[in-house]
Short mmCIF file of C-alpha atoms in Angstrom, two decimals:
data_model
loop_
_atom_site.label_atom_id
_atom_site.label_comp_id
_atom_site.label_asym_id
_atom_site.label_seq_id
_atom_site.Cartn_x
_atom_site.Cartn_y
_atom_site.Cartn_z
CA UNK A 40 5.58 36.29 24.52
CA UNK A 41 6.10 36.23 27.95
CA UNK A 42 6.55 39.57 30.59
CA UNK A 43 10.15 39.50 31.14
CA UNK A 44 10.84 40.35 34.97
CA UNK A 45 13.75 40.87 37.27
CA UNK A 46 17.74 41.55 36.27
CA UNK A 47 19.05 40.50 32.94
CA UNK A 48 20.30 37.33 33.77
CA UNK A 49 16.49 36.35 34.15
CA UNK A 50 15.01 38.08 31.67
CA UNK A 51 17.85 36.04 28.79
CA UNK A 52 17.63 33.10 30.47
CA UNK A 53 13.54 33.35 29.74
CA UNK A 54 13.87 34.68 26.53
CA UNK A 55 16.67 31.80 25.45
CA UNK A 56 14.18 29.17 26.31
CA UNK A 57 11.07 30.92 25.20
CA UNK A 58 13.01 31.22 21.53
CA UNK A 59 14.35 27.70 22.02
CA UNK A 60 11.12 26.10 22.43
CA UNK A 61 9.48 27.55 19.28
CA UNK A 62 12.64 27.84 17.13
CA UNK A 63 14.99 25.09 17.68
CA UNK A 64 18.01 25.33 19.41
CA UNK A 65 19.95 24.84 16.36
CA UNK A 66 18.56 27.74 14.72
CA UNK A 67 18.41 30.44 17.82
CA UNK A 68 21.01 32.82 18.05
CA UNK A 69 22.74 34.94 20.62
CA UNK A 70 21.60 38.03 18.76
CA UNK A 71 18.07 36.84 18.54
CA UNK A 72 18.04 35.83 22.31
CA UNK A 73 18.95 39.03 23.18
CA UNK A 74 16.34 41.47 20.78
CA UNK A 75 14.08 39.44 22.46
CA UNK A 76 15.01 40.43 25.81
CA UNK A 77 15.60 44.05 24.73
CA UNK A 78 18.97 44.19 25.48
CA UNK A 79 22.63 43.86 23.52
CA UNK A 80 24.59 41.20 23.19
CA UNK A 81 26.99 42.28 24.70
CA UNK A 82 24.82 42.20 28.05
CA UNK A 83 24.67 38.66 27.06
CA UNK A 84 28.06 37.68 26.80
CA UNK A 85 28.95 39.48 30.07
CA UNK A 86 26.54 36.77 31.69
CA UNK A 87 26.78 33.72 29.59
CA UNK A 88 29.44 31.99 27.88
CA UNK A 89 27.29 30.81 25.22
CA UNK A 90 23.74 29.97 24.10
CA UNK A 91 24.43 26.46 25.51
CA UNK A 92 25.27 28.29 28.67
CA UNK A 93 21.59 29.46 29.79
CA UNK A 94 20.27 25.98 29.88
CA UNK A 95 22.83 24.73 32.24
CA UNK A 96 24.35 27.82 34.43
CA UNK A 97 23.87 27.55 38.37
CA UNK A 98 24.58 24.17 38.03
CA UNK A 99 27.38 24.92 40.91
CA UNK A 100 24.78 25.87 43.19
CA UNK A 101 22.52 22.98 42.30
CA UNK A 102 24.83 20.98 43.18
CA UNK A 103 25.33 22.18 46.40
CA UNK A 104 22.30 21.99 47.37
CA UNK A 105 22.20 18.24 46.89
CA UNK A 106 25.57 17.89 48.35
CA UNK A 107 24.02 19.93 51.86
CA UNK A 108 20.92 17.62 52.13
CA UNK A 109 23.24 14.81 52.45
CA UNK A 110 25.14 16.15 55.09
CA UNK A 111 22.28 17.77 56.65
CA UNK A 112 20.77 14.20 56.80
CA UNK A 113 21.00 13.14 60.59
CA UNK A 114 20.73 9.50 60.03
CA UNK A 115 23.48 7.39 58.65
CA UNK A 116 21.44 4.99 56.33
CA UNK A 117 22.85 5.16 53.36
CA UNK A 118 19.37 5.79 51.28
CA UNK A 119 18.23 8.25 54.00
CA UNK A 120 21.24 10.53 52.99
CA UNK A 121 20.52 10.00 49.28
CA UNK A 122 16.98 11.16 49.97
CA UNK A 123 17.99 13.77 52.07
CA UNK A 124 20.24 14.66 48.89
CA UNK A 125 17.17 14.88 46.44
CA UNK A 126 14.93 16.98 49.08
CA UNK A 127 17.38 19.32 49.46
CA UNK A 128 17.51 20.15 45.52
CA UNK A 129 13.92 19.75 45.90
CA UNK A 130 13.17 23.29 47.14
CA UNK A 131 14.54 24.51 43.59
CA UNK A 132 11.48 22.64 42.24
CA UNK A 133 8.46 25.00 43.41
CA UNK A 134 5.43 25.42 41.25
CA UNK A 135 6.30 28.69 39.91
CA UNK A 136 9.10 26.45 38.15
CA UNK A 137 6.93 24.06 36.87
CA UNK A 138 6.08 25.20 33.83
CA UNK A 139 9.89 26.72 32.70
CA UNK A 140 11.14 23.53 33.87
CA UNK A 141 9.39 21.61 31.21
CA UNK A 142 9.77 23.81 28.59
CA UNK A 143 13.87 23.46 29.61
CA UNK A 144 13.69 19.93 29.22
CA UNK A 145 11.67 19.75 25.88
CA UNK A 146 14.41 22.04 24.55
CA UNK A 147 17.20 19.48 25.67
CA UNK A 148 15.43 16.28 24.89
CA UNK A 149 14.83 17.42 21.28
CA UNK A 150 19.11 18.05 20.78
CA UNK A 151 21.66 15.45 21.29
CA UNK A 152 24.21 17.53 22.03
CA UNK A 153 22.31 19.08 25.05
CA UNK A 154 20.97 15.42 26.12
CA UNK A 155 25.08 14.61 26.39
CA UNK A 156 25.80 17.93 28.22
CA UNK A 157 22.60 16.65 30.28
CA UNK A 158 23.59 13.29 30.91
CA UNK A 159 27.01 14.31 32.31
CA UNK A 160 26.08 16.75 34.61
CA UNK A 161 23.90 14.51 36.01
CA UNK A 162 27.32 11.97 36.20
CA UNK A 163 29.50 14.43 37.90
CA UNK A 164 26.36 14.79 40.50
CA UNK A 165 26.27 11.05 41.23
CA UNK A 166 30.27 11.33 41.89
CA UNK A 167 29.85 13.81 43.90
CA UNK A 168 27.60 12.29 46.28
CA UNK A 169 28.84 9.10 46.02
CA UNK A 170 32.15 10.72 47.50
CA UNK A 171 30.09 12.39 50.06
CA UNK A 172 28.72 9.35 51.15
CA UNK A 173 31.65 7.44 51.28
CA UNK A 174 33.18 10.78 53.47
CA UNK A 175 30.17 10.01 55.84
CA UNK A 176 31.38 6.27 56.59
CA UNK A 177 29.36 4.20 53.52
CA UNK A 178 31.58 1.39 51.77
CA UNK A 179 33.05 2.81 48.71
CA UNK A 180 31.19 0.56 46.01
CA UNK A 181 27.62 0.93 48.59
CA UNK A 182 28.31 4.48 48.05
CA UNK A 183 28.58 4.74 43.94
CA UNK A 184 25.45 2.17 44.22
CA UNK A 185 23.73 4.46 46.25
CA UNK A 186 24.52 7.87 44.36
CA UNK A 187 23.42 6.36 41.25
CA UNK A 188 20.40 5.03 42.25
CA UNK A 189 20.01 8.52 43.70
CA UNK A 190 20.02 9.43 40.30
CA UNK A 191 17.85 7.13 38.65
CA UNK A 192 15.20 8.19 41.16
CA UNK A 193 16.18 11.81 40.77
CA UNK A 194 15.48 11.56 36.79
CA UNK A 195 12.18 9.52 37.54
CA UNK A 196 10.91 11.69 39.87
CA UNK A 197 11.97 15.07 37.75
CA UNK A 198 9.73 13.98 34.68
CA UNK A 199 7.00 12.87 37.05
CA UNK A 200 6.73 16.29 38.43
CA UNK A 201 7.14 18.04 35.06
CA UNK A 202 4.12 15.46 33.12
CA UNK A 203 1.74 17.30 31.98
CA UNK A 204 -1.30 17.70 34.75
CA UNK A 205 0.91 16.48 37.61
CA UNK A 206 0.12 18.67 40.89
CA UNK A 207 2.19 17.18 43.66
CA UNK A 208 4.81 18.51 45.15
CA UNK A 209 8.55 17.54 44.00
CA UNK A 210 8.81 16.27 47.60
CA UNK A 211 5.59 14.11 47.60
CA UNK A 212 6.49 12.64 44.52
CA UNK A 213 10.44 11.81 45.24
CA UNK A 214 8.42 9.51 48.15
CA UNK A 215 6.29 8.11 45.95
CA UNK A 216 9.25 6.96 43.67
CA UNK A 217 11.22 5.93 46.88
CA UNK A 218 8.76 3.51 47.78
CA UNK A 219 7.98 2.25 44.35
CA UNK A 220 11.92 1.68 44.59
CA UNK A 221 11.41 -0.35 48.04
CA UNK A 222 8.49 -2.27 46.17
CA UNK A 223 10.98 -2.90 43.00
CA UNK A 224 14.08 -3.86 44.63
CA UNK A 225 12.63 -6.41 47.02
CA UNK A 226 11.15 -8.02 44.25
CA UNK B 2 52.72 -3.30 21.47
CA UNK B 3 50.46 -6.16 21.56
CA UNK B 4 50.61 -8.98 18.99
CA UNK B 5 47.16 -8.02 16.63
CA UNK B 6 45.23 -10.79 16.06
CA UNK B 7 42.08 -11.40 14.07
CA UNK B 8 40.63 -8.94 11.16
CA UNK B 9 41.32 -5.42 10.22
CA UNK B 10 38.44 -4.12 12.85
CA UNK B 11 39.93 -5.84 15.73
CA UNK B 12 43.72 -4.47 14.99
CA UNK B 13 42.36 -1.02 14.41
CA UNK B 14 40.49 -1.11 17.47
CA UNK B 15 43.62 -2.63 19.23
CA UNK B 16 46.08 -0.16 18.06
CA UNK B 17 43.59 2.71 18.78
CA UNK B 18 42.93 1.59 22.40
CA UNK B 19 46.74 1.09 23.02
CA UNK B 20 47.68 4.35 21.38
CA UNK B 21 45.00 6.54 23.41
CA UNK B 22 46.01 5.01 26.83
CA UNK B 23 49.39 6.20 26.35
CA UNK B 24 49.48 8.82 23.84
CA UNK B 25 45.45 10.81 24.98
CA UNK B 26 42.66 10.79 22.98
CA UNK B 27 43.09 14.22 21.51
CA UNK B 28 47.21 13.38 20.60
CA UNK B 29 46.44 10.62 18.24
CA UNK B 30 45.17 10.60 14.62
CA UNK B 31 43.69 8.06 12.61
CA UNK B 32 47.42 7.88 10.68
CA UNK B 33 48.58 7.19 13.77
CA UNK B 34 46.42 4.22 14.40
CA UNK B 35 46.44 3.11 10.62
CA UNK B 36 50.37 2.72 10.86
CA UNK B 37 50.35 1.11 14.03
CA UNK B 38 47.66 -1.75 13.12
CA UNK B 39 49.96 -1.87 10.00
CA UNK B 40 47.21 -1.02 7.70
CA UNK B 41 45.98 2.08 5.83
CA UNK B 42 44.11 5.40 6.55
CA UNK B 43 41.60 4.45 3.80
CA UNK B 44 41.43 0.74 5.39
CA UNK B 45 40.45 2.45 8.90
CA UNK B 46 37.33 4.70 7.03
CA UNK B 47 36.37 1.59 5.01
CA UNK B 48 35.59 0.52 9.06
CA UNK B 49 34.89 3.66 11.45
CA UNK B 50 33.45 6.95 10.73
CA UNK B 51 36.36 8.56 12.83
CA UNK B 52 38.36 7.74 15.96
CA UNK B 53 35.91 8.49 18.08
CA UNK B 54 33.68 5.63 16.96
CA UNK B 55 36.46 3.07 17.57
CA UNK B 56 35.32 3.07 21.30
CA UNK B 57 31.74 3.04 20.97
CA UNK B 58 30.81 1.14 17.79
CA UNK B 59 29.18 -2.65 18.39
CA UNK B 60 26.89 -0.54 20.39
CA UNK B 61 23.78 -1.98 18.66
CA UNK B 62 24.42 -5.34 19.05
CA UNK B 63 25.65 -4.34 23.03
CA UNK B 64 21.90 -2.50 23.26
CA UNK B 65 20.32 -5.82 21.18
CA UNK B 66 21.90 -7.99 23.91
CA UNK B 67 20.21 -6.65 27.27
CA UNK B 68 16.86 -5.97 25.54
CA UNK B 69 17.26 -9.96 24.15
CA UNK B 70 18.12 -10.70 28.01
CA UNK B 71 14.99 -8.73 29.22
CA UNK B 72 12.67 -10.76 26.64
CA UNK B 73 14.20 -14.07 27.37
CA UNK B 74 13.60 -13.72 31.19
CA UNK B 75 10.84 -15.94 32.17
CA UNK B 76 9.40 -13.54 35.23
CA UNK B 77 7.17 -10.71 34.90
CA UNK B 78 8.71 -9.08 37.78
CA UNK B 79 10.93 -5.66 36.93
CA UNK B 80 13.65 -6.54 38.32
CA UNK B 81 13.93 -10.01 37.43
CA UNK B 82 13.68 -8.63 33.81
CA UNK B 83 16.28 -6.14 34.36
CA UNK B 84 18.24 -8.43 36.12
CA UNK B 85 17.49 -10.94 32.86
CA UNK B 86 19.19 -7.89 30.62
CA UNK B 87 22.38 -7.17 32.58
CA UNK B 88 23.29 -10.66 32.49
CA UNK B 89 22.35 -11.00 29.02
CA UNK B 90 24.67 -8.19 28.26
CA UNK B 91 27.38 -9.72 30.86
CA UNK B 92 27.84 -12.67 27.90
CA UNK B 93 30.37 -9.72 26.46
CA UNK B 94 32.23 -9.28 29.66
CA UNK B 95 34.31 -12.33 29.85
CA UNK B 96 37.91 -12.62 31.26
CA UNK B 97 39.48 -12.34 28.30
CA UNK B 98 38.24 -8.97 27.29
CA UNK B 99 38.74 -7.80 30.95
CA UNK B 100 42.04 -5.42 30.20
CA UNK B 101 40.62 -3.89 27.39
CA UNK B 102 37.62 -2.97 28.91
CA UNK B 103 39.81 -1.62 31.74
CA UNK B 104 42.09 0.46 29.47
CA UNK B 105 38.92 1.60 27.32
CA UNK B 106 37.71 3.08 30.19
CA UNK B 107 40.66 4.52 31.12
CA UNK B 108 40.61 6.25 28.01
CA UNK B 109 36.78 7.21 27.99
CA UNK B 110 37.27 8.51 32.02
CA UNK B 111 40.32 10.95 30.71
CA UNK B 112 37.90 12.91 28.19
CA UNK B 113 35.14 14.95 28.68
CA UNK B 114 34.03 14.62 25.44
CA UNK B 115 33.98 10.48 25.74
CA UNK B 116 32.48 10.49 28.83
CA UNK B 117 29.15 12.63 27.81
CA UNK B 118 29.29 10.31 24.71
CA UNK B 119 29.52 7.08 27.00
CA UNK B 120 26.46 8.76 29.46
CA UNK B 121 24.52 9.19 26.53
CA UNK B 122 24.76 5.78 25.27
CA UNK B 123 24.22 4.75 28.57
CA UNK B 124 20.77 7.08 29.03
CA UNK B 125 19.79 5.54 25.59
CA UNK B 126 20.19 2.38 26.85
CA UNK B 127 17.69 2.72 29.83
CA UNK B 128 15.29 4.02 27.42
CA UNK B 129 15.41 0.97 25.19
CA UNK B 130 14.38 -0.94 28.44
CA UNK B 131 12.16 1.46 29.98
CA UNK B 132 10.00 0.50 26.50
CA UNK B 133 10.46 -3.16 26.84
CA UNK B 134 9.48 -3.56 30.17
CA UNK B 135 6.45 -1.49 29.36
CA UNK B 136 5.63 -3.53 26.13
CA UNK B 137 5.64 -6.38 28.97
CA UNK B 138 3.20 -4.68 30.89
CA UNK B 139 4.89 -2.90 33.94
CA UNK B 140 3.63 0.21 34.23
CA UNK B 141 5.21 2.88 32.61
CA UNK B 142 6.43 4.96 35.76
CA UNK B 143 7.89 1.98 37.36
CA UNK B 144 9.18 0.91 34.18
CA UNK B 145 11.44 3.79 34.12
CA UNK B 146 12.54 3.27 37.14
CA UNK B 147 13.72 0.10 37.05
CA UNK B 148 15.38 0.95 34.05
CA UNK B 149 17.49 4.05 35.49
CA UNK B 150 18.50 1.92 38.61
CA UNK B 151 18.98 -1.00 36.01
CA UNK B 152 21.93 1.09 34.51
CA UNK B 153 22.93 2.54 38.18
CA UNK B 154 23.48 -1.36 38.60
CA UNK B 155 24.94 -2.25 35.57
CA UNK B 156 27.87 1.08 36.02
CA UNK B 157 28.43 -0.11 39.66
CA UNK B 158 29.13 -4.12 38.79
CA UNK B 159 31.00 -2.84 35.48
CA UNK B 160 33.38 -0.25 37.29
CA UNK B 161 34.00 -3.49 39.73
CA UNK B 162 34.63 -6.35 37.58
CA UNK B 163 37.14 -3.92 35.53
CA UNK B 164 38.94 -2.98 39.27
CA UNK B 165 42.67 -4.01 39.76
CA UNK B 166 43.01 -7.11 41.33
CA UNK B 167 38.90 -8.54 40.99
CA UNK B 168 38.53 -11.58 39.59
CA UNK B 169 35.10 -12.67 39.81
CA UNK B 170 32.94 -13.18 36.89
CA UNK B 171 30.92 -10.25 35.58
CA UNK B 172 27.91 -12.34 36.61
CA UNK B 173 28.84 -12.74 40.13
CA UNK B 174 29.16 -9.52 40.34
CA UNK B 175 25.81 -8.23 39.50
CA UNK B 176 24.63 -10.48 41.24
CA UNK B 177 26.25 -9.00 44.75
CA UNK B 178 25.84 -5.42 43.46
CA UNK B 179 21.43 -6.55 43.26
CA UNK B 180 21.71 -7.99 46.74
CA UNK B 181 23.13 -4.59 48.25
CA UNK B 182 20.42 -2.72 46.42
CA UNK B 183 18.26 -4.73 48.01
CA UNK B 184 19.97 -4.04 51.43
CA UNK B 185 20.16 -0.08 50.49
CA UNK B 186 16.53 0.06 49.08
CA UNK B 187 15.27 -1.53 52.49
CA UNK B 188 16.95 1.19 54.47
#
């Protein structure tokens, strides 16, 4: 059992995923989530919408901070903005996160239902920044091209960072996968 | 109403796809769809588990189809072999079935509860060729890789060849939608 710190929020959020991991998703519920955190579940419910919830809330603000990398890109190459995209979520991948952020995905690769929840965010992200990208000049169909390529390097370089032993930084390694992508696409 | 041709599958599927374009998703039931393929409820179960699997079932022998492609391709280079997959798996996309894929998508595009379905199939998908290319020998971290972008490829020519108004083949499509990536990757 981990030493829950800071404000609720934090403290369920940990707990959730702590419970997840050894229990199942399936079989974890809102009451249990929150004994474990020592608090009601009522102080759950006024922060989540459901169990589901935890894994996925501040998806808004991850999102944004994609979204501002691209714009805060200076050049106009359309891959260059893309990276720029995938830095700037980047900073949300420090190595204090490490080790929750694997434990997170374990939880969603092992339930279907959280692998389609997954899988869509991750869809609505590639929109996004394909309509950013077209809003900073880049051909429409360059632009959905680009964004979801964005994301295929985004998911590669995510479970390189979270393999077990891995030390780079998320930054180094998005550049390693950006080359290898260079390398693969040029045949 | 279209004329239905062909077995009680294809008239279901028909009727389904032509009643969920203009009706929603959510507004029809499987009566619905029985009566209007002129068959009965019990016919439609004998076929499909529920309405929802109307969309997405064949998706077996859709998944069989690019891993066939990526085994049949004679070069050992990544994305040659992906290449090899998409246009093994372009064999289904042929003018004829162009509207239905259009309204299909329609339909999928309109429902939140399609789409994660479709982005899972999709993430499945990339798996299934992440494996093969490793089984022939590319690394695994590159292997992934060119499997995302693979399917980043494959939803940019698809959403494309199913546009209003294009009328090149699904081939000819991938094929331009590789040669940008080429132009994107190289910055």
């Amino acid at each position: 059992m981990a030493r829950w710190e800071g404000g609720a929020p934090d403290r369920l959020r940990a707990a959730a995923i702590d419970l997840f991991a050894t229990r199942g998703f399936d079989a974890t519920t809102v009451a249990d989530i929150a004994a474990a955190a020592g608090l009601t579940e009522r102080t759950f419910f006024r922060h989540y919408i459901d169990k589901r919830e935890v894994l996925f809330q501040g998806q808004d603000v991850f999102e944004q901070a994609f979204v501002d990398g691209l714009y805060d890109t200076d050049s106009d190459d359309p891959m260059a903005m893309v990276r720029g995209a995938l830095a700037g979520a980047g900073a949300w991948f420090d190595d204090e996160r490490r080790p929750t952020s694997r434990t997170r995905q374990l939880v969603i690769d092992a339930n279907e239902g959280l692998r389609e929840r997954e899988r869509l965010k991750l869809g609505t992200l590639a929109e996004r920044l394909a309509d950013a990208l077209a809003h900073r000049g880049v051909d429409p169909a360059s632009a959905v091209l680009a964004a979801e390529t964005g994301m295929a390097v985004f998911h590669t370089a995510f479970v390189t960072w979270i393999a077990e032993g891995e030390t780079r930084s998320f930054t180094e390694v998005l550049d390693d996968v950006l080359s290898r992508l260079r390398n693969l696409a040029a045949g």
